[in-house]
């Protein structure tokens, strides 16, 4: 048995109600450090709401969310970011008029320089970090390009890169491959497999071929609860899951 402190994320008995409607209903979920977890389930299951609760966009009605054993439920959203939680929303929020380099540069966290707590940014340190992240997201050859001119897929990767600049220990992505070409989907799978090596990653996705390629474990949500959880093969063969989701 692992103790609570070993988890990247421990969600326990979590609920949220909107005008009496329980969008998340007594949900318990544990995510390991270095784990890539995919959450699937029908529309309205509560998947996005769960990410909203973890990042602090929405406040829980009851229950607990611990990130590396620190209780989050009453913590402000920006403090959760500082603790190492990164969240990508469905529509990319990049600076279209800035270059790829500049988009990554402005995402470098202030006050985390090797020289100490001061808000001091060593140019060389920032540049090296930008180059490393650009390599990770496949945009090393596009650093001078204006972000607005990138393809849809490249914009999505740039936004992931902007989150990686902050070295999050938990990264959450809501439907990251929506609208991507087959080739872009493949490259995104490679990217996610690379970046989960030193952090926990939660991905919400509908494309089962993609889920199969990336998931360490799959959680199936339905009506604010967990319907099934485990390796992809097990979840796919579960009659409950076929009934409410995969059979459609
Ligand atoms: P999913 O991402 O799985 O499709 P959501 O988390 O977006 O589902 O939504 C779950 C349910 O909660 C839906 O019925 C949705 O209408 C409702 N919901 C989500 N956010 C709010 C909100 N801020 N106010 C009222 N209802 C909400
Ligand atoms: Mg959603």
PDB file of N, CA and C in Angstrom, residues 118-195:
ATOM      1  N   UNK A 118      14.632  36.427  -5.906  1.00  0.00           N
ATOM      2  CA  UNK A 118      14.353  37.689  -6.598  1.00  0.00           C
ATOM      3  C   UNK A 118      13.739  37.437  -7.969  1.00  0.00           C
ATOM      4  N   UNK A 119      12.959  38.414  -8.432  1.00  0.00           N
ATOM      5  CA  UNK A 119      12.365  38.306  -9.760  1.00  0.00           C
ATOM      6  C   UNK A 119      13.410  38.646 -10.804  1.00  0.00           C
ATOM      7  N   UNK A 120      14.439  37.872 -10.839  1.00  0.00           N
ATOM      8  CA  UNK A 120      15.579  38.137 -11.710  1.00  0.00           C
ATOM      9  C   UNK A 120      15.647  37.070 -12.782  1.00  0.00           C
ATOM     10  N   UNK A 121      15.650  37.474 -14.015  1.00  0.00           N
ATOM     11  CA  UNK A 121      15.679  36.505 -15.098  1.00  0.00           C
ATOM     12  C   UNK A 121      16.991  36.584 -15.848  1.00  0.00           C
ATOM     13  N   UNK A 122      17.752  35.529 -15.741  1.00  0.00           N
ATOM     14  CA  UNK A 122      18.988  35.466 -16.495  1.00  0.00           C
ATOM     15  C   UNK A 122      18.643  35.125 -17.940  1.00  0.00           C
ATOM     16  N   UNK A 123      19.039  35.996 -18.856  1.00  0.00           N
ATOM     17  CA  UNK A 123      18.696  35.809 -20.268  1.00  0.00           C
ATOM     18  C   UNK A 123      19.082  34.432 -20.793  1.00  0.00           C
ATOM     19  N   UNK A 124      20.271  33.991 -20.413  1.00  0.00           N
ATOM     20  CA  UNK A 124      20.759  32.705 -20.925  1.00  0.00           C
ATOM     21  C   UNK A 124      19.912  31.544 -20.398  1.00  0.00           C
ATOM     22  N   UNK A 125      19.511  31.672 -19.154  1.00  0.00           N
ATOM     23  CA  UNK A 125      18.702  30.616 -18.544  1.00  0.00           C
ATOM     24  C   UNK A 125      17.347  30.516 -19.248  1.00  0.00           C
ATOM     25  N   UNK A 126      16.741  31.684 -19.499  1.00  0.00           N
ATOM     26  CA  UNK A 126      15.441  31.707 -20.162  1.00  0.00           C
ATOM     27  C   UNK A 126      15.557  31.150 -21.578  1.00  0.00           C
ATOM     28  N   UNK A 127      16.605  31.581 -22.272  1.00  0.00           N
ATOM     29  CA  UNK A 127      16.806  31.157 -23.656  1.00  0.00           C
ATOM     30  C   UNK A 127      16.979  29.636 -23.752  1.00  0.00           C
ATOM     31  N   UNK A 128      17.765  29.094 -22.835  1.00  0.00           N
ATOM     32  CA  UNK A 128      18.001  27.649 -22.839  1.00  0.00           C
ATOM     33  C   UNK A 128      16.695  26.898 -22.590  1.00  0.00           C
ATOM     34  N   UNK A 129      15.906  27.435 -21.676  1.00  0.00           N
ATOM     35  CA  UNK A 129      14.634  26.793 -21.345  1.00  0.00           C
ATOM     36  C   UNK A 129      13.678  26.853 -22.539  1.00  0.00           C
ATOM     37  N   UNK A 130      13.624  28.023 -23.185  1.00  0.00           N
ATOM     38  CA  UNK A 130      12.757  28.184 -24.368  1.00  0.00           C
ATOM     39  C   UNK A 130      13.162  27.171 -25.437  1.00  0.00           C
ATOM     40  N   UNK A 131      14.473  27.027 -25.646  1.00  0.00           N
ATOM     41  CA  UNK A 131      14.933  26.108 -26.685  1.00  0.00           C
ATOM     42  C   UNK A 131      14.612  24.656 -26.349  1.00  0.00           C
ATOM     43  N   UNK A 132      14.763  24.299 -25.079  1.00  0.00           N
ATOM     44  CA  UNK A 132      14.454  22.925 -24.661  1.00  0.00           C
ATOM     45  C   UNK A 132      12.968  22.622 -24.859  1.00  0.00           C
ATOM     46  N   UNK A 133      12.122  23.569 -24.439  1.00  0.00           N
ATOM     47  CA  UNK A 133      10.676  23.357 -24.556  1.00  0.00           C
ATOM     48  C   UNK A 133      10.257  23.349 -26.028  1.00  0.00           C
ATOM     49  N   UNK A 134      10.828  24.241 -26.822  1.00  0.00           N
ATOM     50  CA  UNK A 134      10.499  24.276 -28.253  1.00  0.00           C
ATOM     51  C   UNK A 134      10.833  22.934 -28.905  1.00  0.00           C
ATOM     52  N   UNK A 135      11.927  22.322 -28.463  1.00  0.00           N
ATOM     53  CA  UNK A 135      12.285  20.991 -28.957  1.00  0.00           C
ATOM     54  C   UNK A 135      11.247  19.955 -28.556  1.00  0.00           C
ATOM     55  N   UNK A 136      10.824  20.016 -27.309  1.00  0.00           N
ATOM     56  CA  UNK A 136       9.813  19.076 -26.798  1.00  0.00           C
ATOM     57  C   UNK A 136       8.511  19.148 -27.601  1.00  0.00           C
ATOM     58  N   UNK A 137       8.108  20.355 -27.965  1.00  0.00           N
ATOM     59  CA  UNK A 137       6.812  20.530 -28.633  1.00  0.00           C
ATOM     60  C   UNK A 137       6.940  20.540 -30.162  1.00  0.00           C
ATOM     61  N   UNK A 138       8.122  20.227 -30.667  1.00  0.00           N
ATOM     62  CA  UNK A 138       8.315  20.118 -32.110  1.00  0.00           C
ATOM     63  C   UNK A 138       8.317  21.450 -32.842  1.00  0.00           C
ATOM     64  N   UNK A 139       8.625  22.540 -32.141  1.00  0.00           N
ATOM     65  CA  UNK A 139       8.620  23.852 -32.787  1.00  0.00           C
ATOM     66  C   UNK A 139       9.991  24.529 -32.755  1.00  0.00           C
ATOM     67  N   UNK A 140      11.040  23.727 -32.609  1.00  0.00           N
ATOM     68  CA  UNK A 140      12.390  24.290 -32.541  1.00  0.00           C
ATOM     69  C   UNK A 140      12.742  25.067 -33.810  1.00  0.00           C
ATOM     70  N   UNK A 141      12.188  24.661 -34.930  1.00  0.00           N
ATOM     71  CA  UNK A 141      12.474  25.344 -36.189  1.00  0.00           C
ATOM     72  C   UNK A 141      11.545  26.516 -36.468  1.00  0.00           C
ATOM     73  N   UNK A 142      10.688  26.829 -35.519  1.00  0.00           N
ATOM     74  CA  UNK A 142       9.657  27.861 -35.745  1.00  0.00           C
ATOM     75  C   UNK A 142       9.748  28.998 -34.735  1.00  0.00           C
ATOM     76  N   UNK A 143      10.885  29.114 -34.049  1.00  0.00           N
ATOM     77  CA  UNK A 143      10.967  30.087 -32.945  1.00  0.00           C
ATOM     78  C   UNK A 143      10.704  31.523 -33.380  1.00  0.00           C
ATOM     79  N   UNK A 144      11.082  31.859 -34.617  1.00  0.00           N
ATOM     80  CA  UNK A 144      10.891  33.234 -35.093  1.00  0.00           C
ATOM     81  C   UNK A 144       9.518  33.451 -35.723  1.00  0.00           C
ATOM     82  N   UNK A 145       8.777  32.376 -35.949  1.00  0.00           N
ATOM     83  CA  UNK A 145       7.471  32.498 -36.631  1.00  0.00           C
ATOM     84  C   UNK A 145       6.452  33.190 -35.738  1.00  0.00           C
ATOM     85  N   UNK A 146       5.565  33.956 -36.377  1.00  0.00           N
ATOM     86  CA  UNK A 146       4.485  34.597 -35.630  1.00  0.00           C
ATOM     87  C   UNK A 146       3.477  33.514 -35.245  1.00  0.00           C
ATOM     88  N   UNK A 147       3.075  33.505 -33.973  1.00  0.00           N
ATOM     89  CA  UNK A 147       2.216  32.423 -33.472  1.00  0.00           C
ATOM     90  C   UNK A 147       0.896  32.327 -34.228  1.00  0.00           C
ATOM     91  N   UNK A 148       0.372  33.491 -34.641  1.00  0.00           N
ATOM     92  CA  UNK A 148      -0.898  33.500 -35.358  1.00  0.00           C
ATOM     93  C   UNK A 148      -0.851  32.773 -36.691  1.00  0.00           C
ATOM     94  N   UNK A 149       0.355  32.567 -37.219  1.00  0.00           N
ATOM     95  CA  UNK A 149       0.485  31.917 -38.527  1.00  0.00           C
ATOM     96  C   UNK A 149       0.697  30.409 -38.416  1.00  0.00           C
ATOM     97  N   UNK A 150       0.773  29.884 -37.196  1.00  0.00           N
ATOM     98  CA  UNK A 150       0.961  28.438 -37.015  1.00  0.00           C
ATOM     99  C   UNK A 150      -0.315  27.701 -37.396  1.00  0.00           C
ATOM    100  N   UNK A 151      -0.166  26.398 -37.680  1.00  0.00           N
ATOM    101  CA  UNK A 151      -1.341  25.553 -37.930  1.00  0.00           C
ATOM    102  C   UNK A 151      -2.097  25.372 -36.615  1.00  0.00           C
ATOM    103  N   UNK A 152      -3.339  24.897 -36.720  1.00  0.00           N
ATOM    104  CA  UNK A 152      -4.140  24.658 -35.519  1.00  0.00           C
ATOM    105  C   UNK A 152      -3.395  23.755 -34.529  1.00  0.00           C
ATOM    106  N   UNK A 153      -2.819  22.666 -35.042  1.00  0.00           N
ATOM    107  CA  UNK A 153      -2.101  21.724 -34.176  1.00  0.00           C
ATOM    108  C   UNK A 153      -0.894  22.372 -33.514  1.00  0.00           C
ATOM    109  N   UNK A 154      -0.150  23.149 -34.306  1.00  0.00           N
ATOM    110  CA  UNK A 154       1.045  23.806 -33.750  1.00  0.00           C
ATOM    111  C   UNK A 154       0.666  24.808 -32.656  1.00  0.00           C
ATOM    112  N   UNK A 155      -0.483  25.457 -32.815  1.00  0.00           N
ATOM    113  CA  UNK A 155      -0.944  26.381 -31.760  1.00  0.00           C
ATOM    114  C   UNK A 155      -1.232  25.633 -30.472  1.00  0.00           C
ATOM    115  N   UNK A 156      -1.830  24.447 -30.627  1.00  0.00           N
ATOM    116  CA  UNK A 156      -2.108  23.633 -29.443  1.00  0.00           C
ATOM    117  C   UNK A 156      -0.799  23.240 -28.749  1.00  0.00           C
ATOM    118  N   UNK A 157       0.194  22.856 -29.555  1.00  0.00           N
ATOM    119  CA  UNK A 157       1.489  22.465 -28.965  1.00  0.00           C
ATOM    120  C   UNK A 157       2.159  23.660 -28.296  1.00  0.00           C
ATOM    121  N   UNK A 158       2.033  24.821 -28.927  1.00  0.00           N
ATOM    122  CA  UNK A 158       2.631  26.024 -28.335  1.00  0.00           C
ATOM    123  C   UNK A 158       2.011  26.280 -26.959  1.00  0.00           C
ATOM    124  N   UNK A 159       0.714  26.109 -26.862  1.00  0.00           N
ATOM    125  CA  UNK A 159       0.108  26.357 -25.555  1.00  0.00           C
ATOM    126  C   UNK A 159       0.569  25.330 -24.519  1.00  0.00           C
ATOM    127  N   UNK A 160       0.740  24.085 -24.954  1.00  0.00           N
ATOM    128  CA  UNK A 160       1.308  23.076 -24.047  1.00  0.00           C
ATOM    129  C   UNK A 160       2.717  23.511 -23.634  1.00  0.00           C
ATOM    130  N   UNK A 161       3.476  24.028 -24.599  1.00  0.00           N
ATOM    131  CA  UNK A 161       4.829  24.517 -24.320  1.00  0.00           C
ATOM    132  C   UNK A 161       4.834  25.644 -23.300  1.00  0.00           C
ATOM    133  N   UNK A 162       3.849  26.551 -23.422  1.00  0.00           N
ATOM    134  CA  UNK A 162       3.761  27.668 -22.471  1.00  0.00           C
ATOM    135  C   UNK A 162       3.531  27.146 -21.055  1.00  0.00           C
ATOM    136  N   UNK A 163       2.770  26.063 -20.953  1.00  0.00           N
ATOM    137  CA  UNK A 163       2.580  25.444 -19.633  1.00  0.00           C
ATOM    138  C   UNK A 163       3.861  24.752 -19.169  1.00  0.00           C
ATOM    139  N   UNK A 164       4.566  24.087 -20.110  1.00  0.00           N
ATOM    140  CA  UNK A 164       5.802  23.377 -19.748  1.00  0.00           C
ATOM    141  C   UNK A 164       6.890  24.329 -19.257  1.00  0.00           C
ATOM    142  N   UNK A 165       6.870  25.575 -19.714  1.00  0.00           N
ATOM    143  CA  UNK A 165       7.841  26.573 -19.260  1.00  0.00           C
ATOM    144  C   UNK A 165       7.811  26.712 -17.736  1.00  0.00           C
ATOM    145  N   UNK A 166       6.652  26.435 -17.152  1.00  0.00           N
ATOM    146  CA  UNK A 166       6.499  26.573 -15.701  1.00  0.00           C
ATOM    147  C   UNK A 166       6.808  25.270 -14.966  1.00  0.00           C
ATOM    148  N   UNK A 167       7.247  24.258 -15.716  1.00  0.00           N
ATOM    149  CA  UNK A 167       7.580  22.959 -15.142  1.00  0.00           C
ATOM    150  C   UNK A 167       6.518  22.437 -14.173  1.00  0.00           C
ATOM    151  N   UNK A 168       5.278  22.307 -14.645  1.00  0.00           N
ATOM    152  CA  UNK A 168       4.220  21.837 -13.757  1.00  0.00           C
ATOM    153  C   UNK A 168       4.459  20.385 -13.336  1.00  0.00           C
ATOM    154  N   UNK A 169       4.028  20.064 -12.127  1.00  0.00           N
ATOM    155  CA  UNK A 169       4.136  18.674 -11.670  1.00  0.00           C
ATOM    156  C   UNK A 169       2.848  17.919 -11.940  1.00  0.00           C
ATOM    157  N   UNK A 170       1.793  18.685 -12.239  1.00  0.00           N
ATOM    158  CA  UNK A 170       0.539  18.094 -12.712  1.00  0.00           C
ATOM    159  C   UNK A 170       0.061  18.939 -13.881  1.00  0.00           C
ATOM    160  N   UNK A 171      -0.116  18.287 -15.019  1.00  0.00           N
ATOM    161  CA  UNK A 171      -0.556  18.997 -16.224  1.00  0.00           C
ATOM    162  C   UNK A 171      -1.892  18.407 -16.658  1.00  0.00           C
ATOM    163  N   UNK A 172      -2.882  19.274 -16.907  1.00  0.00           N
ATOM    164  CA  UNK A 172      -4.213  18.794 -17.270  1.00  0.00           C
ATOM    165  C   UNK A 172      -4.608  19.347 -18.638  1.00  0.00           C
ATOM    166  N   UNK A 173      -5.032  18.452 -19.526  1.00  0.00           N
ATOM    167  CA  UNK A 173      -5.355  18.841 -20.901  1.00  0.00           C
ATOM    168  C   UNK A 173      -6.763  18.378 -21.250  1.00  0.00           C
ATOM    169  N   UNK A 174      -7.605  19.326 -21.669  1.00  0.00           N
ATOM    170  CA  UNK A 174      -8.995  19.013 -21.990  1.00  0.00           C
ATOM    171  C   UNK A 174      -9.149  18.896 -23.507  1.00  0.00           C
ATOM    172  N   UNK A 175      -9.331  17.695 -23.997  1.00  0.00           N
ATOM    173  CA  UNK A 175      -9.519  17.406 -25.429  1.00  0.00           C
ATOM    174  C   UNK A 175      -8.453  18.066 -26.308  1.00  0.00           C
ATOM    175  N   UNK A 176      -7.174  17.706 -26.081  1.00  0.00           N
ATOM    176  CA  UNK A 176      -6.075  18.395 -26.776  1.00  0.00           C
ATOM    177  C   UNK A 176      -5.997  18.120 -28.270  1.00  0.00           C
ATOM    178  N   UNK A 177      -6.587  17.032 -28.777  1.00  0.00           N
ATOM    179  CA  UNK A 177      -6.416  16.736 -30.216  1.00  0.00           C
ATOM    180  C   UNK A 177      -7.636  17.100 -31.053  1.00  0.00           C
ATOM    181  N   UNK A 178      -8.625  17.748 -30.431  1.00  0.00           N
ATOM    182  CA  UNK A 178      -9.805  18.158 -31.205  1.00  0.00           C
ATOM    183  C   UNK A 178      -9.375  19.018 -32.382  1.00  0.00           C
ATOM    184  N   UNK A 179      -9.833  18.674 -33.572  1.00  0.00           N
ATOM    185  CA  UNK A 179      -9.534  19.451 -34.766  1.00  0.00           C
ATOM    186  C   UNK A 179      -8.176  19.190 -35.390  1.00  0.00           C
ATOM    187  N   UNK A 180      -7.408  18.247 -34.835  1.00  0.00           N
ATOM    188  CA  UNK A 180      -6.072  17.968 -35.385  1.00  0.00           C
ATOM    189  C   UNK A 180      -6.130  16.953 -36.516  1.00  0.00           C
ATOM    190  N   UNK A 181      -5.157  17.039 -37.420  1.00  0.00           N
ATOM    191  CA  UNK A 181      -5.015  16.047 -38.483  1.00  0.00           C
ATOM    192  C   UNK A 181      -4.475  14.743 -37.887  1.00  0.00           C
ATOM    193  N   UNK A 182      -4.546  13.652 -38.670  1.00  0.00           N
ATOM    194  CA  UNK A 182      -4.060  12.346 -38.195  1.00  0.00           C
ATOM    195  C   UNK A 182      -2.583  12.431 -37.802  1.00  0.00           C
ATOM    196  N   UNK A 183      -1.802  13.125 -38.628  1.00  0.00           N
ATOM    197  CA  UNK A 183      -0.360  13.259 -38.358  1.00  0.00           C
ATOM    198  C   UNK A 183      -0.119  14.060 -37.069  1.00  0.00           C
ATOM    199  N   UNK A 184      -0.910  15.132 -36.903  1.00  0.00           N
ATOM    200  CA  UNK A 184      -0.773  15.948 -35.690  1.00  0.00           C
ATOM    201  C   UNK A 184      -1.162  15.145 -34.450  1.00  0.00           C
ATOM    202  N   UNK A 185      -2.154  14.284 -34.593  1.00  0.00           N
ATOM    203  CA  UNK A 185      -2.551  13.423 -33.460  1.00  0.00           C
ATOM    204  C   UNK A 185      -1.416  12.496 -33.043  1.00  0.00           C
ATOM    205  N   UNK A 186      -0.756  11.907 -34.056  1.00  0.00           N
ATOM    206  CA  UNK A 186       0.381  11.020 -33.776  1.00  0.00           C
ATOM    207  C   UNK A 186       1.479  11.766 -33.031  1.00  0.00           C
ATOM    208  N   UNK A 187       1.791  12.973 -33.522  1.00  0.00           N
ATOM    209  CA  UNK A 187       2.860  13.756 -32.902  1.00  0.00           C
ATOM    210  C   UNK A 187       2.478  14.180 -31.489  1.00  0.00           C
ATOM    211  N   UNK A 188       1.179  14.443 -31.276  1.00  0.00           N
ATOM    212  CA  UNK A 188       0.727  14.816 -29.938  1.00  0.00           C
ATOM    213  C   UNK A 188       0.851  13.635 -28.973  1.00  0.00           C
ATOM    214  N   UNK A 189       0.559  12.430 -29.475  1.00  0.00           N
ATOM    215  CA  UNK A 189       0.729  11.231 -28.639  1.00  0.00           C
ATOM    216  C   UNK A 189       2.195  11.099 -28.213  1.00  0.00           C
ATOM    217  N   UNK A 190       3.109  11.292 -29.175  1.00  0.00           N
ATOM    218  CA  UNK A 190       4.547  11.242 -28.847  1.00  0.00           C
ATOM    219  C   UNK A 190       4.896  12.284 -27.795  1.00  0.00           C
ATOM    220  N   UNK A 191       4.378  13.502 -28.003  1.00  0.00           N
ATOM    221  CA  UNK A 191       4.651  14.613 -27.088  1.00  0.00           C
ATOM    222  C   UNK A 191       4.169  14.280 -25.678  1.00  0.00           C
ATOM    223  N   UNK A 192       2.961  13.757 -25.562  1.00  0.00           N
ATOM    224  CA  UNK A 192       2.418  13.461 -24.231  1.00  0.00           C
ATOM    225  C   UNK A 192       3.210  12.349 -23.557  1.00  0.00           C
ATOM    226  N   UNK A 193       3.623  11.349 -24.344  1.00  0.00           N
ATOM    227  CA  UNK A 193       4.418  10.269 -23.756  1.00  0.00           C
ATOM    228  C   UNK A 193       5.752  10.793 -23.238  1.00  0.00           C
ATOM    229  N   UNK A 194       6.322  11.772 -23.945  1.00  0.00           N
ATOM    230  CA  UNK A 194       7.589  12.372 -23.503  1.00  0.00           C
ATOM    231  C   UNK A 194       7.409  13.174 -22.219  1.00  0.00           C
ATOM    232  N   UNK A 195       6.355  14.016 -22.191  1.00  0.00           N
ATOM    233  CA  UNK A 195       6.270  14.955 -21.068  1.00  0.00           C
ATOM    234  C   UNK A 195       5.746  14.329 -19.791  1.00  0.00           C
TER     235      UNK A 195
END
